[in-house]
Structures are given as structure tokens and as C-alpha cells.
Amino acid sequence: MKIFQPFLTLMLSVDLTAQSQNHNLVVQANKINGPIQSTMYGLFFEDINYAADGGMYAELVKNRSFEFPQNFMGWVTYGNVKLMDDGPFERNPHYIRLGNPGHREKWTGVENEGFFGIGIKKDNDYRFSVWARGENQKIRVELIKNNSMEESQVVVQQELEINTTEWKQYEVILHSPATEPKAHLRIFMLSRESTLDLEHISLFPVDTWKNRKNGLRKDLVQVLYDMHPGVLRFPGGCIVEGTDFNTRYQWKNTIGQVENRPLNENRWHYTFPHRFFPDYFQSYGLGFFEFFQLAEDIGAAPLPILNVGLICQYQNEESAQPTINQIQPFIQDALDLIEFANGDTNTKWGRFRAEMGHEAPFNLKYLGIGNEQWGKIYPEHLKPFIEAVRKSYPEIKIIGSSGPGSEGEDFEYLWPQMRKLGADLVDEHFYRPEKWFLSQGNRYDNYDRKGPKVFAGEYACHGTGKKFNHFHASLLEAAFMTNLERNADVVHMATYAPLFAHVEGWQWRPDLIWFDNLNTVKSCSYYVQQLYSLNKGTNMVPLTMNKKPVSGQEGQDGLFASAVWDSNEHHYIVKVVNTSNKPQQLTISFNGLKKAQLSNGKVITFHSDNPDIDNSLETPDAVTPKESPISIENNILNTTIKAQTFAIYKFKK
Ligand code: AHR
């Protein structure tokens, strides 16, 4: 949104004249407090907004195994195409049989529309693969421009001979001479005699993250990697629960050969009728093995969340829930998951992991049980899980839930219950408006230090009337996060949510990272998360503002702050967020150090004059952090922080 220019000028002139008193921030530099956990700032991954299929999982073909309830959803067929259901993969039994079209001028074949089209890039290679059987058969595989006015629709084509009576996987590489954001995949049968069977029709970029064959979209994983996240929560929130019993997330369905991972409905395809995506399913090509591997690749601790034997409580009556006597299989799933992640290769599930290509354990330390649950039924269900996990794996830290709200009846009920059950961490969720974020500057100051630790597992500032990503919301997130950081002895993990959104396929916003078929956009909130993560330090350091502890709600004069020490880099790092509409003068003194022990440092600022702006596909770098040198004298910095700015001051000792 654009701001009317005369109004902006007026705002700025008011700001300048309103310049306020000096604020004295005193960092107790000789008092290095307790550690900040390596897991402190992390990522929440959920297959919402086409984050997995159509997103990070780089498969470009939708409904590749013809298993969607409408078996040809995403496909156009022509000529003589039949659907069959006795294929080689028992959990995905459908395939297609192509036959003679009945005339020598006609064709038999299929065309796939991809996810909002198929994005291909000039000079990139794409691996087409298909399971097939047939004698002396030939197909032509084409990537075509959809709706092209040009001479030819075809961007690239290859021919593939198929000559096996048994099922076999065939491959061919297509080298694209052009960039096309919304191509289609077309397959023709060139031979006309007899029939040809095709199953699991797939197309991937060859250039994937870490060049893994048929792996993850490189640009999207790179953005995650660049955040240096401490923890990766997966497979999400509500998706763990499912809309009904059959659609709950079952991790065992997501491992092993991809062709045989059974399709599941994605609960987000119908959750919001005003954002309805009837073609949204989970192929589980991105499954638990890949999640663990991803966590390892990006240096994050893996944090799976499992179903506690409750389906979505928003969408189901209590009478529809599994009873306590029916949850043993769920508990067994949890125990088996730990074995899958950490077990020796002579255990059943440890061997499974090794056979999938990862002999070494994944070093699982945390397990979440239950997402947004509430009522008595939740602790009742959770208790036997905790007992069973503790008995076999006492080293695993268990995360319970405080329900869907950031406060209120369920929250007040569940926290003591989690304490009673001995949960190690409690997952709190808050998608709240500006006012809430501004008033929570001291949320964790008085939390019990002896009880479970906090996992702020899903949060984002949802602007009132502005439920979209914008700079101001990210600024308030930054302000709120000073509170997490000052209370890092009790807050051990925090993950913004949701993580990804396809610009054409979102159900929920704001989100951290946006993308289309070819490009990625880091939101302002992403930069805030990244700035915290890259500057999280190793230890808390106390600080005061104007002689008062920096703890007050709504900050002091709109200012929020925190300070940390980084023992690896020998840096003091002070974060200050000015949420007010005026520039503010700051004096930051590092007390308790010998004279002039700090050398000149740098300041990273994150600011926009337009509170409603965010980065977009058209202007991906509209708001980015800026770094500049800053000098300090006798361990004292005198500076001005602009209105509406997040600033990080770093000095080396
Ligand atoms: O992040 C989107 C959803 O919000 C999650 O699935 C759920 O846990 C929460 O309600």
C-alpha cells in the first residue's frame, strides 16, 4: 500500500520535532548470565499453503500416481486412455493404460498441469521418470507452453523407448532452452500397436538441494539454511491431527520407497472455504526421513510432533475421539519413531533408516506429543505416552501443549497439567494483533524457572485489519522477541509460523517465506527471525533502561531491548527496537569493563518508512537489513535510533 506523500512528510516532520529525552541503556558487561540454548530460534514446517507438494518437495507433476479421489485431477487425457488399479505399488495401485487412438492421425496421451503450472528455467535440466511396461513402445515427452501464441507450443521434447513386459522405471533428461513459469508436461504414445502402461509419472529439476536425486527445491531450502535455525519442527500443527481419524498424519506412511507412500488428503484443502484448494493432497514425497535429513543439513535439531490419539478438536466432538483404550498404537508409533531416528542398525526401525540411506542416527532429542489440544482428554491421553517414552528413552525431552490460545481457560488449565505430568517443555501458540505483541514485553519475566521450559511453537503478529505480511508487524515481532531473549533461561525454543506460502496457493497468511514456481521472497518477518538467529549469542547479559530493568509492558517510551554475549566471537550484541513514531537518542554503556575494552563495531538496522510494505515477487528487496560501522568511546555508545526501527549493535571485546 502506498502512503499519501504529503501525509508522510507531515509524519516525518512531527517525528523530528518530537525528538525525546536521552535513554540510558546500561549493559552489565561483566555479568555473563546463563546460556542461550542452541535451539532458541528455529523453524516450523507445515504442509500448508503448498509448502511441501507444489513447494519445497521439488516434484513438478501433480497427482503423479493417479491416486487423487478424482483419479485424473491435474491431468487431461486424449485418445484411448484407461485407468487401471492393479499396479506394482500396492498402496498406490492406480496407473494408466494407453492404447490405439483408432485413427492414424490421432494421438493417445496425457497432459499434466503441475502445481499452478510447471516452472522451468532456461539451461536447466529436468528429469522425467516413469514406471512403464509395454512391448516395442515409444513415447514423446514434452514440456509445452500453456496458452502460447507462439509458432510452437513445445519448449523441449525427448523420445523414450519402452520395451519391457515387466514394470520398469525409465528416465530421460529434458534440457530447457527457455524459462517458463507455467509449462505443462505432455506425453504422447508414438507407437500404435498394442498397449502401454504408465505409473508414477514424475518430473524433477536435476539441480536440487545438495543435488539429491528427486529431492528438495534448492532455493527454498537455501533460505532455511541461511537462517541458521536451531530447531526444525515438523510436520506442522493441525496437519498432525487430521480432520478425521483417517487423515491424521501417520509418519510410517511417509517413509520407504516414494512410489509406495500412500496419498493422504491435505486438511488445508478445504479448511477455509474462501481459500478452497480441492487439488491439495500429500504425496509424502517429503516424509519423515527427508525431514530428519533436512534438519541435519541445515544444522537444526529435529523436532517431530506426533498425534496424541486425538483428531482435530475444532472439527470433531469428543465422542468422535479415540478413547484412552484405543491409543496404544499411537504410543507405539512414538516409540518406533525414536527407534527410527536413533536406533542401532540392528533394530527394526534403525535398520529401516539405514536402508533408506542414513546409517548414522539422526540424534533426536525432542519429541512433541499433541498439537493444539485442550480439555481433560489431552492430559489423560498424554500421560501414558510420557510414561512409555520415559521408560524406554529417558533422555528424550517431551513437549506438551498449552492449547490453541496464548492465555485463557485452556491455557490456565493445561500449564499446571503439563507441570504435573513432568513435560520438559510446553508449546505455546499466539497469532495475535499489534496490541497483544506490544503488551507482552514482560510475558516471560515471571514464569516459574523450575517448571517446564517454553517452546513458543507458533506465533506471528496478525495485524488488525491487516492480515498480511508487512513491516510494522515484523517490527512488533522483533520487539516481542527481546522478551524471549531476556528470558532465554526459560524460553528454549521459538518458531514463527507458518513458514512457507505459494503466492497462488496460500490458505493462511502472514507467512515467513513466499514463493512462486521459480522465485522466493523473504518477508520482513523472515529478516527479523534471521537477525535474531544470526545474532543470538551464547549467554544472556542483564541490562537496564533509565535505571529500570528492561521489562515493562509496552517497553519504555516504545523502546524494547535485550543484550547477549557471544563467547565464540567475543561480541556483545544489543538489540533495540524503537516501536514509537519518533527517533530516540540512546546512550548504551557497557559497565564493568576495563577502560576502552570495546573496539568499534557495527550496527545493523531494519527499517522502512512505510509500515504497510513488505517484500514481494516484484520488489523482493524492498526492505532488507542494512549494516554500517559504528564507533564507541570508552565503552559508551551515543547514538540515535530512527522511528520504527530494529537495530542491532555489535562490539568486539
Ligand atoms: O500455522 C497454521 C496453524 O495454526 C497450525 O496448523 C495450527 O497448529 C495453528 O492453529
XYZ file of C-alpha atoms and ligand atoms in Angstrom:
663
model
C 0.000 0.000 0.000
C 1.263 3.469 -0.785
C 1.181 6.274 1.767
C -0.090 9.620 0.553
C 3.123 11.670 0.236
C 2.044 14.934 1.985
C 0.891 12.829 4.949
C 4.246 11.053 5.097
C 6.106 14.371 5.051
C 3.892 15.618 7.854
C 4.539 12.459 9.886
C 8.274 12.835 9.472
C 8.311 16.498 10.431
C 6.236 15.747 13.521
C 8.690 12.977 14.341
C 11.715 15.185 14.202
C 10.332 17.896 16.411
C 9.113 15.259 18.846
C 12.663 14.009 19.446
C 12.714 12.847 23.003
C 14.907 12.625 26.034
C 18.029 10.529 26.039
C 17.513 6.894 27.051
C 20.301 5.298 29.026
C 20.793 1.633 28.399
C 23.279 0.043 30.748
C 24.635 -3.373 29.865
C 26.159 -5.228 32.813
C 29.015 -6.382 30.643
C 30.886 -8.121 33.447
C 27.842 -10.221 34.341
C 27.609 -13.058 31.867
C 24.443 -14.937 32.748
C 23.126 -18.352 31.825
C 23.322 -19.862 28.360
C 21.052 -19.258 25.418
C 20.009 -22.617 24.004
C 21.251 -23.518 20.548
C 17.601 -24.355 19.767
C 16.408 -20.850 20.617
C 15.355 -19.642 17.140
C 14.085 -22.231 14.730
C 11.658 -23.162 12.002
C 8.129 -24.513 11.973
C 7.367 -26.529 8.862
C 3.826 -27.470 7.974
C 2.394 -28.588 4.644
C 0.043 -25.623 4.451
C -0.007 -23.085 1.575
C 1.551 -25.746 -0.735
C 4.698 -25.792 1.374
C 5.543 -29.423 0.569
C 3.833 -30.736 -2.598
C 3.982 -27.810 -5.016
C 6.638 -26.192 -2.826
C 9.772 -27.458 -1.144
C 9.294 -31.012 -2.429
C 10.547 -30.402 -5.952
C 8.191 -32.834 -7.766
C 6.611 -30.902 -10.642
C 3.835 -33.349 -11.523
C 0.588 -33.189 -9.597
C -1.205 -36.476 -8.927
C 1.695 -38.455 -10.352
C 0.215 -41.813 -9.360
C -3.427 -41.185 -10.294
C -4.423 -41.692 -6.650
C -6.408 -38.486 -6.098
C -10.074 -39.323 -5.447
C -10.789 -37.918 -8.911
C -8.089 -40.014 -10.499
C -7.420 -37.651 -13.384
C -7.332 -34.444 -11.364
C -4.485 -32.352 -12.740
C -4.438 -34.356 -15.990
C -6.046 -34.011 -19.384
C -6.330 -37.253 -21.300
C -6.829 -37.716 -25.024
C -7.254 -40.659 -27.324
C -7.539 -44.033 -25.697
C -6.559 -43.793 -22.008
C -7.874 -46.179 -19.361
C -7.478 -46.076 -15.603
C -6.264 -49.363 -14.106
C -5.940 -50.359 -10.464
C -3.683 -53.403 -10.229
C -0.337 -51.615 -10.450
C 3.024 -52.579 -8.992
C 2.729 -50.406 -5.858
C 0.159 -51.887 -3.568
C -0.518 -48.717 -1.588
C -0.879 -46.645 -4.770
C -2.418 -49.210 -7.114
C -3.668 -46.962 -9.941
C -1.943 -46.456 -13.276
C -2.962 -45.686 -16.852
C -3.135 -47.873 -19.942
C -2.626 -46.108 -23.285
C -3.987 -47.772 -26.394
C -4.529 -47.192 -30.100
C -6.491 -43.932 -30.637
C -8.401 -45.531 -33.520
C -7.049 -43.454 -36.373
C -3.546 -42.887 -37.733
C -3.927 -39.098 -37.450
C -4.993 -39.189 -33.819
C -2.969 -39.448 -30.622
C -3.247 -41.086 -27.267
C -1.649 -39.337 -24.331
C -1.918 -37.254 -21.177
C -1.042 -33.755 -20.113
C -0.276 -32.586 -16.565
C -0.783 -29.030 -15.358
C 1.665 -29.203 -12.448
C 1.092 -27.068 -9.392
C -0.129 -23.724 -10.731
C 1.809 -24.722 -13.852
C 5.299 -26.187 -14.030
C 8.161 -23.739 -13.530
C 11.195 -24.435 -15.713
C 14.343 -22.395 -16.093
C 16.498 -21.704 -19.144
C 19.521 -24.017 -19.406
C 18.334 -26.211 -16.561
C 17.846 -29.962 -16.762
C 14.669 -31.761 -15.764
C 14.480 -35.442 -15.019
C 11.394 -37.146 -16.393
C 10.809 -40.618 -14.989
C 8.022 -43.131 -15.312
C 7.311 -46.710 -14.366
C 6.213 -48.437 -17.548
C 5.627 -51.715 -19.315
C 4.918 -52.439 -22.950
C 6.460 -54.090 -25.991
C 8.195 -52.025 -28.677
C 6.643 -48.822 -27.467
C 7.793 -45.250 -27.812
C 6.562 -42.077 -26.131
C 7.308 -38.452 -26.730
C 7.748 -36.358 -23.593
C 7.297 -32.633 -23.986
C 7.329 -29.551 -21.863
C 4.964 -27.130 -23.513
C 3.910 -23.552 -23.079
C 0.369 -23.437 -21.956
C -1.760 -20.909 -23.854
C 1.064 -19.967 -26.187
C 0.531 -17.580 -29.096
C 3.915 -18.549 -30.486
C 4.627 -20.696 -33.519
C 5.137 -23.821 -31.457
C 3.945 -24.733 -28.014
C 6.869 -27.045 -27.437
C 9.719 -25.825 -25.230
C 11.622 -29.096 -25.188
C 10.938 -32.703 -26.139
C 12.542 -36.124 -25.915
C 11.587 -39.595 -27.012
C 11.705 -42.641 -24.816
C 11.580 -46.268 -25.891
C 9.818 -48.745 -23.670
C 10.318 -52.396 -24.249
C 9.711 -54.465 -21.135
C 6.784 -56.667 -20.366
C 7.559 -56.262 -16.646
C 7.276 -52.930 -14.849
C 10.496 -50.933 -15.040
C 11.455 -47.348 -14.285
C 12.561 -45.297 -17.311
C 14.191 -41.888 -17.310
C 15.066 -39.137 -19.727
C 16.585 -35.684 -19.156
C 14.974 -32.632 -20.727
C 17.243 -29.624 -21.140
C 15.148 -26.475 -21.187
C 16.220 -23.757 -23.638
C 13.832 -21.242 -22.082
C 12.349 -20.058 -18.834
C 8.674 -20.747 -18.495
C 6.799 -20.278 -15.194
C 3.715 -22.237 -16.158
C 4.639 -25.042 -18.533
C 2.690 -28.293 -18.863
C 4.038 -31.804 -19.244
C 2.649 -33.668 -22.249
C 3.176 -37.319 -23.087
C 2.183 -38.906 -26.429
C 2.177 -42.525 -27.354
C 4.051 -42.676 -30.684
C 3.602 -46.366 -31.272
C 0.121 -47.504 -32.145
C 0.216 -51.232 -31.743
C -0.810 -52.931 -28.524
C -0.910 -51.063 -25.208
C 1.457 -49.198 -22.937
C 1.099 -48.907 -19.130
C 2.401 -45.868 -17.245
C 2.614 -45.319 -13.493
C 4.198 -42.732 -11.170
C 4.862 -40.111 -13.843
C 7.378 -37.722 -12.387
C 9.404 -34.648 -13.295
C 12.043 -33.045 -11.089
C 14.714 -30.426 -11.599
C 18.100 -32.145 -11.676
C 19.513 -29.256 -9.685
C 18.034 -29.887 -6.241
C 19.229 -29.130 -2.723
C 22.541 -30.967 -2.281
C 21.921 -32.483 -5.716
C 19.869 -35.257 -4.186
C 18.033 -37.122 -6.903
C 14.351 -36.170 -6.855
C 14.908 -34.131 -3.725
C 14.012 -30.684 -2.444
C 13.764 -27.333 -4.170
C 17.171 -25.768 -3.783
C 16.215 -22.087 -3.492
C 13.661 -22.775 -0.775
C 15.994 -24.884 1.355
C 18.754 -22.325 0.911
C 16.556 -19.687 2.538
C 16.050 -22.001 5.512
C 19.745 -22.749 5.718
C 20.558 -19.033 5.650
C 18.624 -18.573 8.853
C 20.941 -20.942 10.748
C 17.948 -22.328 12.606
C 18.468 -24.115 15.892
C 15.468 -26.398 15.622
C 13.152 -27.716 12.911
C 9.615 -28.570 13.978
C 7.747 -30.885 11.608
C 5.345 -31.942 10.150
C 3.381 -28.985 11.475
C 0.384 -28.138 13.598
C -3.165 -29.128 12.695
C -1.918 -31.415 9.954
C -0.664 -33.742 12.682
C -4.202 -34.146 13.989
C -6.120 -34.558 10.733
C -9.708 -33.589 10.064
C -10.785 -37.126 10.849
C -9.206 -40.329 12.019
C -8.078 -41.463 8.560
C -6.474 -38.187 7.562
C -4.289 -37.812 10.658
C -0.550 -37.704 9.992
C 0.985 -41.175 10.275
C 4.741 -40.970 9.977
C 5.124 -44.610 8.976
C 3.180 -43.848 5.787
C 5.787 -41.251 4.869
C 8.901 -43.412 4.734
C 10.272 -46.038 2.368
C 10.029 -46.063 -1.415
C 8.191 -42.898 -2.539
C 6.117 -44.802 -5.087
C 4.532 -46.737 -2.263
C 3.845 -43.946 0.215
C 0.058 -43.746 0.307
C -1.550 -40.467 -0.648
C -3.311 -38.501 2.078
C -5.784 -35.690 1.857
C -4.311 -32.369 2.957
C -6.545 -30.898 5.627
C -5.820 -27.407 4.327
C -7.527 -28.007 1.014
C -10.953 -27.365 2.485
C -10.264 -25.710 5.859
C -11.117 -22.214 4.629
C -13.986 -22.177 2.124
C -12.884 -18.738 0.888
C -9.486 -20.235 0.038
C -10.539 -23.639 -1.234
C -7.988 -25.891 -2.976
C -9.633 -29.200 -3.858
C -6.420 -30.425 -5.513
C -4.323 -30.191 -2.324
C -3.055 -33.622 -1.237
C 0.018 -35.005 0.472
C 2.150 -37.359 -1.613
C 4.542 -37.699 1.349
C 7.475 -37.451 -1.043
C 8.700 -35.160 1.709
C 8.334 -37.564 4.602
C 9.911 -38.139 7.980
C 13.229 -39.437 6.614
C 13.555 -36.314 4.469
C 12.584 -34.070 7.399
C 15.292 -35.577 9.585
C 17.777 -35.247 6.754
C 16.762 -31.641 6.178
C 17.215 -30.828 9.862
C 20.689 -32.327 9.703
C 21.544 -30.414 6.511
C 20.577 -27.051 7.935
C 22.115 -27.691 11.338
C 18.829 -27.729 13.255
C 17.742 -30.121 15.994
C 14.898 -32.274 14.641
C 11.619 -31.829 16.479
C 8.810 -34.092 15.294
C 5.311 -33.542 16.651
C 3.153 -36.640 16.906
C -0.537 -37.244 17.216
C -1.548 -37.855 20.835
C -4.507 -40.021 19.853
C -6.799 -37.046 19.252
C -8.139 -35.813 15.943
C -8.663 -32.068 15.424
C -10.724 -30.881 18.373
C -12.070 -27.899 16.460
C -13.621 -30.196 13.904
C -14.737 -33.166 15.985
C -16.903 -33.808 19.000
C -15.283 -35.526 21.940
C -17.416 -38.583 21.200
C -15.584 -38.969 17.856
C -12.183 -39.124 19.544
C -10.256 -42.345 20.072
C -10.695 -43.456 23.671
C -7.844 -43.972 26.070
C -8.111 -47.715 25.410
C -7.508 -47.166 21.716
C -4.313 -45.169 21.863
C -1.728 -47.921 22.278
C -0.915 -47.910 18.516
C -0.262 -44.160 18.733
C 2.127 -44.734 21.643
C 3.862 -47.493 19.728
C 4.282 -45.078 16.810
C 6.093 -42.673 19.141
C 8.427 -45.379 20.446
C 9.082 -46.645 16.942
C 9.841 -43.140 15.757
C 12.555 -42.748 18.366
C 13.989 -46.076 17.239
C 13.770 -44.950 13.599
C 15.682 -41.749 14.404
C 18.224 -43.003 16.909
C 18.152 -46.790 16.932
C 21.040 -49.047 16.165
C 21.002 -50.553 12.712
C 20.211 -53.937 14.194
C 16.859 -52.682 15.471
C 13.842 -52.909 13.153
C 13.367 -49.184 12.629
C 17.047 -48.280 12.868
C 17.649 -50.736 10.037
C 14.836 -49.128 8.046
C 16.582 -45.767 8.395
C 19.907 -47.261 7.310
C 18.280 -48.909 4.304
C 16.915 -45.533 3.300
C 20.475 -44.260 3.216
C 21.291 -42.924 6.684
C 23.206 -45.392 8.769
C 24.160 -42.903 11.491
C 21.450 -41.929 13.958
C 19.639 -38.633 13.468
C 20.284 -37.646 17.077
C 16.676 -36.997 18.034
C 16.414 -35.238 21.402
C 12.943 -33.695 21.409
C 9.510 -35.084 20.769
C 6.278 -33.094 20.747
C 3.121 -35.013 21.574
C -0.130 -33.346 20.605
C -0.637 -30.062 18.816
C -3.390 -27.637 19.823
C -5.241 -29.913 22.237
C -7.413 -28.940 25.130
C -9.629 -30.230 27.919
C -9.165 -33.116 30.320
C -8.868 -35.564 27.470
C -5.457 -34.186 26.493
C -3.524 -34.826 29.721
C -5.341 -38.158 30.011
C -4.006 -39.173 26.605
C -0.587 -37.633 27.108
C 0.135 -39.399 30.402
C 0.636 -42.925 29.026
C 2.819 -41.517 26.212
C 5.070 -39.821 28.739
C 5.280 -42.960 30.853
C 6.152 -45.150 27.888
C 8.746 -42.781 26.417
C 10.349 -42.144 29.806
C 10.584 -45.879 30.439
C 12.386 -46.717 27.207
C 14.032 -43.417 26.330
C 14.543 -41.289 29.455
C 16.914 -38.987 27.557
C 14.194 -37.714 25.188
C 12.721 -34.340 26.089
C 8.953 -34.294 25.767
C 6.973 -31.273 24.659
C 3.352 -30.903 25.697
C 0.838 -28.306 24.547
C -0.851 -25.385 26.292
C -3.680 -25.368 23.743
C -4.526 -23.008 20.926
C -4.625 -19.767 22.951
C -1.908 -17.561 24.394
C -3.889 -17.252 27.634
C -7.388 -18.058 28.903
C -9.128 -21.037 30.399
C -7.491 -23.834 28.398
C -4.086 -22.278 28.792
C -4.535 -21.846 32.557
C -5.718 -25.430 32.866
C -3.033 -27.039 30.734
C 0.125 -25.404 32.088
C -0.288 -26.931 35.586
C -1.239 -30.217 33.970
C 1.978 -30.199 31.937
C 3.923 -29.441 35.102
C 2.202 -32.312 36.883
C 2.971 -34.722 34.064
C 6.585 -33.608 34.001
C 6.667 -32.345 30.407
C 10.087 -30.861 29.668
C 8.766 -28.056 27.503
C 5.349 -26.562 26.834
C 4.308 -25.435 23.364
C 2.563 -22.030 23.327
C 0.824 -20.572 20.264
C -0.021 -16.951 19.655
C -1.295 -15.469 16.435
C -2.248 -12.131 17.940
C -2.725 -8.488 16.920
C -0.420 -5.500 17.374
C -1.812 -4.599 20.778
C -1.014 -8.022 22.145
C 2.547 -8.009 20.864
C 3.122 -4.568 22.355
C 1.695 -5.562 25.712
C 3.733 -8.743 26.141
C 7.096 -7.126 26.761
C 7.303 -8.897 30.089
C 5.433 -12.117 29.287
C 8.133 -14.472 30.486
C 9.708 -12.367 33.235
C 7.721 -14.093 35.938
C 7.491 -17.625 34.569
C 8.422 -20.350 37.010
C 12.100 -21.162 36.472
C 11.771 -24.629 37.969
C 8.963 -25.975 35.812
C 8.875 -26.947 32.145
C 10.598 -24.646 29.682
C 8.765 -22.726 26.977
C 8.590 -23.583 23.301
C 6.918 -20.633 21.568
C 5.960 -23.065 18.844
C 3.726 -20.971 16.594
C 3.490 -17.223 16.566
C 3.117 -14.219 14.306
C 1.706 -10.718 14.595
C -1.604 -10.697 12.729
C -2.345 -7.033 12.192
C -5.841 -5.874 12.972
C -7.450 -5.496 9.565
C -4.033 -6.227 8.062
C -3.717 -9.975 7.967
C -0.881 -9.844 5.517
C 2.858 -9.599 5.855
C 4.021 -6.077 6.475
C 6.923 -4.258 8.013
C 5.119 -2.950 11.088
C 4.004 -6.440 12.153
C 7.579 -7.667 11.837
C 8.800 -4.750 13.945
C 6.415 -5.732 16.737
C 7.617 -9.319 16.472
C 11.149 -8.003 16.911
C 10.043 -6.013 19.965
C 8.344 -9.054 21.476
C 11.396 -11.220 20.828
C 13.540 -9.071 23.123
C 11.401 -10.640 25.825
C 12.198 -14.157 24.618
C 15.861 -13.329 24.611
C 15.957 -11.744 28.058
C 14.220 -14.856 29.354
C 16.300 -17.398 27.498
C 16.719 -19.332 30.740
C 13.036 -20.305 30.494
C 12.320 -19.888 26.779
C 14.293 -22.564 24.984
C 12.748 -22.518 21.530
C 10.719 -20.166 19.368
C 9.423 -20.756 15.860
C 7.436 -18.285 13.764
C 4.562 -19.884 11.817
C 3.655 -20.739 9.157
C 6.883 -20.997 7.232
C 6.088 -21.137 3.507
C 3.352 -19.941 1.173
C 2.886 -20.289 -2.576
C 1.660 -16.918 -3.866
C -1.163 -18.610 -5.760
C -1.941 -21.347 -3.291
C -1.964 -19.905 0.208
C -4.645 -20.672 2.774
C -3.168 -18.693 5.654
C -1.163 -15.526 5.997
C 1.089 -13.904 7.089
C 3.856 -16.405 6.365
C 7.601 -16.254 6.665
C 8.666 -17.063 3.099
C 6.688 -16.658 -0.120
C 7.420 -18.270 -3.438
C 6.060 -18.941 -6.897
C 7.163 -21.666 -9.286
C 10.522 -20.010 -9.889
C 11.299 -17.423 -7.226
C 11.489 -16.935 -3.468
C 10.693 -13.887 -1.368
C 11.887 -13.311 2.181
C 9.304 -11.374 4.150
C 10.156 -8.666 6.678
C 9.318 -11.204 9.381
C 11.906 -13.541 7.860
C 14.584 -10.884 8.242
C 13.598 -10.332 11.868
C 13.854 -14.050 12.580
C 17.149 -14.263 10.745
C 18.606 -11.264 12.559
C 17.773 -12.844 15.888
C 19.086 -16.218 14.862
C 22.374 -14.940 13.442
C 22.884 -12.736 16.480
C 21.584 -14.943 19.232
C 24.834 -15.024 21.180
C 25.655 -17.668 23.733
C 24.723 -16.032 27.060
C 22.242 -13.584 28.449
C 23.558 -10.308 29.798
C 21.449 -8.093 32.090
C 20.615 -4.589 31.054
C 18.624 -1.671 32.376
C 16.977 1.259 30.664
C 16.848 4.537 32.518
C 17.827 2.671 35.676
C 14.865 0.312 35.448
C 15.047 -3.313 34.365
C 14.064 -3.592 30.712
C 10.920 -5.475 31.366
C 7.915 -3.191 31.274
C 4.931 -3.933 29.100
C 4.851 -1.732 26.016
C 8.563 -1.128 26.521
C 9.739 2.222 27.784
C 8.669 5.090 25.553
C 8.092 2.451 22.859
C 11.622 1.060 23.226
C 12.332 -2.646 23.754
C 15.785 -4.099 24.289
C 17.862 -7.143 25.130
C 21.576 -7.908 25.365
C 23.642 -11.045 24.880
C 27.256 -12.097 24.893
C 28.692 -14.276 22.156
C 31.567 -16.285 23.591
C 32.600 -17.628 20.187
C 33.004 -14.243 18.550
C 33.728 -12.266 21.744
C 30.932 -9.884 20.922
C 28.404 -8.007 22.974
C 25.201 -7.765 20.992
C 22.489 -5.309 21.993
C 19.127 -5.355 20.258
C 16.932 -2.284 20.468
C 13.515 -1.924 18.883
C 12.002 1.524 18.610
C 8.284 0.965 18.044
C 7.464 4.653 18.510
C 6.972 7.196 15.743
C 9.886 9.331 16.833
C 13.650 8.945 16.634
C 15.146 8.335 20.061
C 18.533 9.171 21.496
C 20.309 6.297 23.148
C 23.350 6.008 25.305
C 24.450 2.408 25.584
C 27.068 1.915 28.305
C 28.878 -1.344 28.834
C 29.553 -1.271 32.550
C 32.043 -3.324 34.470
C 34.652 -3.470 31.716
C 38.135 -2.110 31.961
C 38.590 1.147 30.100
C 38.047 1.115 26.358
C 37.863 -2.634 26.116
C 35.383 -2.492 23.260
C 36.536 -1.778 19.764
C 34.480 -0.086 17.082
C 31.708 -2.260 15.899
C 28.741 -2.292 13.618
C 25.078 -1.562 13.663
C 22.543 -3.497 11.632
C 19.299 -1.618 11.121
C 15.996 -2.849 9.807
C 13.611 -0.088 8.885
C 11.030 1.072 6.416
C 9.274 4.415 6.169
C 6.192 2.565 5.017
C 4.700 0.399 7.786
C 2.428 -1.477 5.384
C 5.061 -2.532 2.901
C 6.624 -5.967 2.510
C 8.924 -7.632 0.050
C 7.176 -9.141 -2.940
C 7.970 -11.024 -6.136
C 8.165 -7.698 -7.951
C 10.331 -5.994 -5.306
C 11.968 -8.768 -3.276
C 14.470 -6.385 -1.679
C 12.148 -3.538 -0.739
C 13.051 -3.903 2.944
C 16.334 -5.524 3.942
C 18.694 -5.095 6.887
C 21.486 -2.575 6.377
C 24.861 -2.769 8.061
C 27.232 0.088 8.850
C 30.252 0.675 11.076
C 29.750 2.438 14.371
C 32.297 3.863 16.779
C 32.314 3.578 20.526
C 34.314 5.586 23.022
C 35.302 4.337 26.445
C 32.724 1.552 26.179
C 29.935 4.069 25.695
C 27.906 4.469 22.546
C 25.910 7.612 21.891
C 23.536 7.180 19.028
C 20.059 7.839 17.677
C 17.680 5.112 16.672
C 15.246 6.108 13.944
C 11.499 5.848 14.464
C 10.062 2.388 13.771
C 13.423 0.667 13.651
C 15.007 -2.559 14.808
C 18.724 -2.037 15.465
C 21.444 -4.458 16.493
C 24.656 -3.031 17.931
C 27.679 -5.327 17.997
C 31.021 -4.679 19.624
C 34.017 -6.929 19.996
C 35.731 -7.222 23.331
O 0.115 -22.464 11.446
C -1.164 -22.751 10.992
C -1.992 -23.461 12.035
O -2.214 -22.663 13.136
C -1.391 -24.692 12.624
O -1.590 -25.792 11.835
C -2.131 -24.851 13.913
O -1.385 -25.530 14.875
C -2.488 -23.446 14.285
O -3.810 -23.326 14.599
